[in-house]
Amino acid sequence: MCSGWKHVDKGERVHFDYSDEELSFRKELKGFLDGELPVYFEFFDLPQQERFDRSMEFVKKLAARGWLTPAWPVEYGGSAHAPWQQMILSEEMIAHGEPRTGQYMNVNWIGPAIILAGTPEQKEYHLTRISNGNVVWCQGFSEPDAGSDLAALRTSAVRDGDEYVINGEKIWTSNAGVAEFCFLLARTNSEARKQEGISIFLVPTATPGVEVGDIDAVVHPGAFHHVVFTDVRVPASCRLGPENEGFTIVRKLLANERVGVARYHRAAGYLDRVAKWCDERGLLDDSSVIETLAHARVACDAARVLVYQVWDERTRGLHPDESAWVYRTAAVNAERAVSEAAFKLMGAEALVRHSHADNQFEWATTAGIAGGSYEMQLNSLARVLLGTKG
Amino acid sequence: MEMTLSPTQAAICEACTTILRRAAGPARARELRAEGGADGRLLDLLADAGYLDLALNAETGPLSAALVTELAATHLALAPIGVRSLVVPAVAPAGDLPNLVAIVDAAIPGPVRYAAEAEALIVIDGHEARILQAAEFTATAASTLFGYPMATVELHGKGVDLAPGSGDVARRWWRVAIAAEIAGTARAAFDLTSDHLIGRVQFGKPLAAFQAIQHRMMETHVLIEGARWLAREAAFHGAPAERAASAALAAAEAAGRTLFEVHQLSGSIGFTNEYDLTLSSLRLQALRVEAGGAAGHSKALVTGRWL
Amino acid sequence: MGPNDELAEELRASARKALDDRMPTTVLRQVIDTEDGIDRSLYALAADLGWLGLTLPESVGGSGGSWHELAVVLEEIGRALAPLPMIASVVVAAGAVMLAGDDEQQQRLIPGIADGSAIATGALFGASGRPDEPLAARVERRDGSLVLSGVSGFVPDAHVSSWMVVAATDGAVPTLVVVDSSAPGVRIERLDTTDVTRRLAHVHFDDVVIPSANVLASADAQHVIDELVRRAGVAIALDSVGGLERVVEITVAYVGEREQFGRKVGSFQAVKHHCANLLVFSETARVAGRAAADAIDGARWVEWAAIAKSYSGDTYTEATRIAVQCFGGVGFTWEYDIHFYMKRARLSQQLFGSPTYHRQLLTRELRSRTAD
């Protein structure tokens, strides 16, 4: 039997094999998750309080196994695993309904931001809690008039002796209802150019003057909040990094936020279920069904192989920009293609609330907006590849 | 996992680039367009330097062969490099075939790339494949717009049967070869168009400064990059059916989008013969329908993944 | 503009005024939170304004008008997202009885539809609500009476209906029967679906006895079902035309107000192109929808119906996707209206046959024509 050949050399080169260590990590992780969670479990389908309670309980188990912050340096509660292990973690988590819920942000970029710019006291306090899985954070970035144009934010932090006084409003803050801390961007210099007067504050949400409200959203109901800050006083020690240099820190770490959760992997999982649905109805020999499924699958595959560039750069200690923009664009394509395939193939059944197709529709609709809009990724890419502004 | 070229891979690409700069490129492509036929000279140059036999070499492997295929396409090489360096080693590893080999699937009608020039023809017939020597088939040149010499083929001889199952193997590697060729060809068309958009001023600013143009170019870029890395990945893993089909479909979709966008954004100069765009762009149209095109790749992908 | 169009424009002005007054989205938001999700007083007004009987013959309480006028009303309903069970009741249920019923059945059932005292619907498909799947309801003769059992999926407005036309298999062939929605054995399972402006249900039949007077006497029920799919499809296409028009308006207005990077979002070229594409979708869908309405019963009716339904289904969903992208985050909030359109588009795309299904019909029609 002719089987062609397969190259087996695994030297240092472009190669697409996971190491034995990575493979056994995935196997062990998957075994653990399969045991803990039912098939196709979705944390996002749970009511908010239950989601929070179950997630807290679950994340502690992860932390106990060293799987919450495996890629962090050992001195900050990590195991210094290679970034690829973090990618595997990210894929397996989302394949099991993302049981970390909001805490994935802590791991992906809030913790790394503190590692990058925190004082020894901040590191000691926050990183320990994050790596133990004991704390939920929310992200205070967007404002009503500062969405894509993040640097236009107006929330102010005015120095008053040893304190800052914060006033303003943040929107789209996921998990604000249950978060203990807010990673807040605020303006500390209103005279400077708009990117240059911004600082980061690590604000306890229990501070007087912080008020959280729900955004009445039609997708992921209960997931989004707005947070109003009225004369909120925090000690100057809550500031992360130098005054007015918050944007530089955030920009470095936004690449991690852009990669976010392994969206392509969840979308591919949904598509497998759509294909199964079609197969059960004997539709897999229809050419239009075949082309619809294949088109969506390729979109997921492309996003997967493009995220490798991002992880590769991270492995080499870089902060990926261009590759992250390319990946984000491809991931949005994947989310949309799977959603479209589900609707096209499943018809009215795709409309039933909380069906897989309906869930995928919500992800697809928010994918191109949350965490930096699709158009912003294209703008940034064009700036690099075509040398243009804007 | 490692996405950066190793020193060996980088050296191969660099040395190949040197040959391709000298022996391929737009000027040579124009020459061949006028003369007709395939670039046998380039094929021999690359073969003599060993760049067509990387797949079977333990130091390099099929990924390197895919890199060379992609690179040659970027330099507008007009020769069946993908077939020679990716398909032939998989089905006829003894190395007794000529360099200029064409490939056809008996179930797919229509003209065949390089059939008139080929010294041997791989014929895929269901799960099986065989090789016909030049005397065993007639190729009648077909007139097409799409950048490659093409010919309709009539088979006379039976040829030599390849190992059982070679039809499936050939089809899988053919898809990887097409994906790599599209990735390289689309990149050439994209880069030329980028230069045009940066240099061409309209309404007082470069075309590249218009947001609508930027977005369309960047969406195209993302599709090409996806196809490129899927092709490399499929080659690395030995062209398993699902991955090969995924790479080929990603490439066919990228080819369609690239062809449309580069011409739309280049304006009327894009269609003129004095300009280089058609040297790459029109080839995309031939490549995206080869081996069954999107419909064929889709079927292979769905079968490989879900059936 | 012919006399026909002047009439239509008058009708449009009055319909728009009525719906602006009675069903602004502030009111819509209240209605969709009610148990049944429809506004019965608005439905009564629709009857008073003659919308319900517009295309029904005078002999059964209608005004004998044409689809040209009905099209205007359907467009305005789609524009306003009005939760009115008009397509189910007038186009499908009354349509079925007019096409397949005898005189007695028409006299008994249609006047109530025309005056709005009754709401009816059609349960014409199998469990998935698709016209291209086998029926899952069947009738059998037992002890001299006809008994209906099985299920009909994704039936619009079944929860507010007093009767429904059900397609069921009778042996190997389909048949149409009228079923009292409150008859013993009828169970209406309400569904929670994406589109909050319309309600769907699975209707289960558990040995429902069908009086012989309720069997619609048609020689070829499949033919009638096909025709109802076309009519309902065109009605939905017209609803989509109205929706598309409004989507363009509110999106252009929003991007003309919202500022980012110190300028109106609408001044970015990518956004301008989005808006231009929306307008192209809206205008072309309107041409197809109105052409179909005017083609009813004509030589090219089958062709136009398939074009209108498939084209509007794809353009309405794509347009609302682009629109939501233009709105950004606020597009997901209840505060803005755009999401209602996005979801209505999704349901409209699938109800009474997907775009793919209607394109298949179109292909079949074009092929049969070349064969002639």
mmCIF file with all atom_site columns, N, CA and C in Angstrom, chain A residues 2 41 53 77 123 140 161 174 209 226 231 251 260-261 335 386:
data_model
loop_
_atom_site.group_PDB
_atom_site.id
_atom_site.type_symbol
_atom_site.label_atom_id
_atom_site.label_alt_id
_atom_site.label_comp_id
_atom_site.label_asym_id
_atom_site.label_entity_id
_atom_site.label_seq_id
_atom_site.pdbx_PDB_ins_code
_atom_site.Cartn_x
_atom_site.Cartn_y
_atom_site.Cartn_z
_atom_site.occupancy
_atom_site.B_iso_or_equiv
_atom_site.pdbx_formal_charge
_atom_site.auth_seq_id
_atom_site.auth_comp_id
_atom_site.auth_asym_id
_atom_site.auth_atom_id
_atom_site.pdbx_PDB_model_num
ATOM 1  N N  . CYS A 1 2   ? 0.632   2.118  -0.928 1.00 0.00 ? 2   CYS A N  1
ATOM 2  C CA . CYS A 1 2   ? 1.411   3.348  -1.004 1.00 0.00 ? 2   CYS A CA 1
ATOM 3  C C  . CYS A 1 2   ? 0.820   4.365  -0.052 1.00 0.00 ? 2   CYS A C  1
ATOM 4  N N  . PHE A 1 41  ? -20.648 21.608 27.669 1.00 0.00 ? 41  PHE A N  1
ATOM 5  C CA . PHE A 1 41  ? -21.084 22.497 28.736 1.00 0.00 ? 41  PHE A CA 1
ATOM 6  C C  . PHE A 1 41  ? -20.750 23.938 28.363 1.00 0.00 ? 41  PHE A C  1
ATOM 7  N N  . ASP A 1 53  ? -20.138 31.373 40.873 1.00 0.00 ? 53  ASP A N  1
ATOM 8  C CA . ASP A 1 53  ? -19.832 30.412 41.939 1.00 0.00 ? 53  ASP A CA 1
ATOM 9  C C  . ASP A 1 53  ? -19.120 29.184 41.384 1.00 0.00 ? 53  ASP A C  1
ATOM 10 N N  . GLY A 1 77  ? 4.232   32.623 40.882 1.00 0.00 ? 77  GLY A N  1
ATOM 11 C CA . GLY A 1 77  ? 3.166   31.629 41.025 1.00 0.00 ? 77  GLY A CA 1
ATOM 12 C C  . GLY A 1 77  ? 2.907   30.842 39.756 1.00 0.00 ? 77  GLY A C  1
ATOM 13 N N  . LYS A 1 123 ? 2.929   43.290 43.164 1.00 0.00 ? 123 LYS A N  1
ATOM 14 C CA . LYS A 1 123 ? 3.150   41.930 42.669 1.00 0.00 ? 123 LYS A CA 1
ATOM 15 C C  . LYS A 1 123 ? 2.805   40.919 43.754 1.00 0.00 ? 123 LYS A C  1
ATOM 16 N N  . GLY A 1 140 ? -11.628 48.300 33.021 1.00 0.00 ? 140 GLY A N  1
ATOM 17 C CA . GLY A 1 140 ? -12.261 49.612 32.840 1.00 0.00 ? 140 GLY A CA 1
ATOM 18 C C  . GLY A 1 140 ? -11.608 50.387 31.720 1.00 0.00 ? 140 GLY A C  1
ATOM 19 N N  . GLY A 1 161 ? -2.644  64.936 47.285 1.00 0.00 ? 161 GLY A N  1
ATOM 20 C CA . GLY A 1 161 ? -1.757  64.413 48.327 1.00 0.00 ? 161 GLY A CA 1
ATOM 21 C C  . GLY A 1 161 ? -1.326  62.996 48.001 1.00 0.00 ? 161 GLY A C  1
ATOM 22 N N  . SER A 1 174 ? -17.184 43.687 31.427 1.00 0.00 ? 174 SER A N  1
ATOM 23 C CA . SER A 1 174 ? -17.654 42.342 31.759 1.00 0.00 ? 174 SER A CA 1
ATOM 24 C C  . SER A 1 174 ? -17.285 42.040 33.200 1.00 0.00 ? 174 SER A C  1
ATOM 25 N N  . GLY A 1 209 ? -18.070 55.182 46.226 1.00 0.00 ? 209 GLY A N  1
ATOM 26 C CA . GLY A 1 209 ? -18.170 55.992 45.015 1.00 0.00 ? 209 GLY A CA 1
ATOM 27 C C  . GLY A 1 209 ? -18.140 55.172 43.740 1.00 0.00 ? 209 GLY A C  1
ATOM 28 N N  . HIS A 1 226 ? -21.991 48.806 33.206 1.00 0.00 ? 226 HIS A N  1
ATOM 29 C CA . HIS A 1 226 ? -21.269 50.067 33.212 1.00 0.00 ? 226 HIS A CA 1
ATOM 30 C C  . HIS A 1 226 ? -20.897 50.380 34.649 1.00 0.00 ? 226 HIS A C  1
ATOM 31 N N  . ASP A 1 231 ? -16.075 60.708 42.639 1.00 0.00 ? 231 ASP A N  1
ATOM 32 C CA . ASP A 1 231 ? -15.132 61.094 43.706 1.00 0.00 ? 231 ASP A CA 1
ATOM 33 C C  . ASP A 1 231 ? -14.561 59.876 44.423 1.00 0.00 ? 231 ASP A C  1
ATOM 34 N N  . ARG A 1 251 ? -0.827  49.147 25.554 1.00 0.00 ? 251 ARG A N  1
ATOM 35 C CA . ARG A 1 251 ? -0.661  48.819 24.140 1.00 0.00 ? 251 ARG A CA 1
ATOM 36 C C  . ARG A 1 251 ? 0.151   47.539 23.975 1.00 0.00 ? 251 ARG A C  1
ATOM 37 N N  . GLY A 1 260 ? -6.971  36.892 23.162 1.00 0.00 ? 260 GLY A N  1
ATOM 38 C CA . GLY A 1 260 ? -8.080  36.537 24.035 1.00 0.00 ? 260 GLY A CA 1
ATOM 39 C C  . GLY A 1 260 ? -8.260  35.039 24.185 1.00 0.00 ? 260 GLY A C  1
ATOM 40 N N  . VAL A 1 261 ? -9.518  34.627 24.137 1.00 0.00 ? 261 VAL A N  1
ATOM 41 C CA . VAL A 1 261 ? -9.797  33.195 24.226 1.00 0.00 ? 261 VAL A CA 1
ATOM 42 C C  . VAL A 1 261 ? -9.680  32.591 22.829 1.00 0.00 ? 261 VAL A C  1
ATOM 43 N N  . GLU A 1 335 ? -15.627 33.037 13.191 1.00 0.00 ? 335 GLU A N  1
ATOM 44 C CA . GLU A 1 335 ? -16.864 33.135 13.986 1.00 0.00 ? 335 GLU A CA 1
ATOM 45 C C  . GLU A 1 335 ? -18.060 33.368 13.060 1.00 0.00 ? 335 GLU A C  1
ATOM 46 N N  . LEU A 1 386 ? 0.970   48.942 4.457  1.00 0.00 ? 386 LEU A N  1
ATOM 47 C CA . LEU A 1 386 ? 0.901   49.940 3.388  1.00 0.00 ? 386 LEU A CA 1
ATOM 48 C C  . LEU A 1 386 ? 1.535   51.261 3.824  1.00 0.00 ? 386 LEU A C  1
#
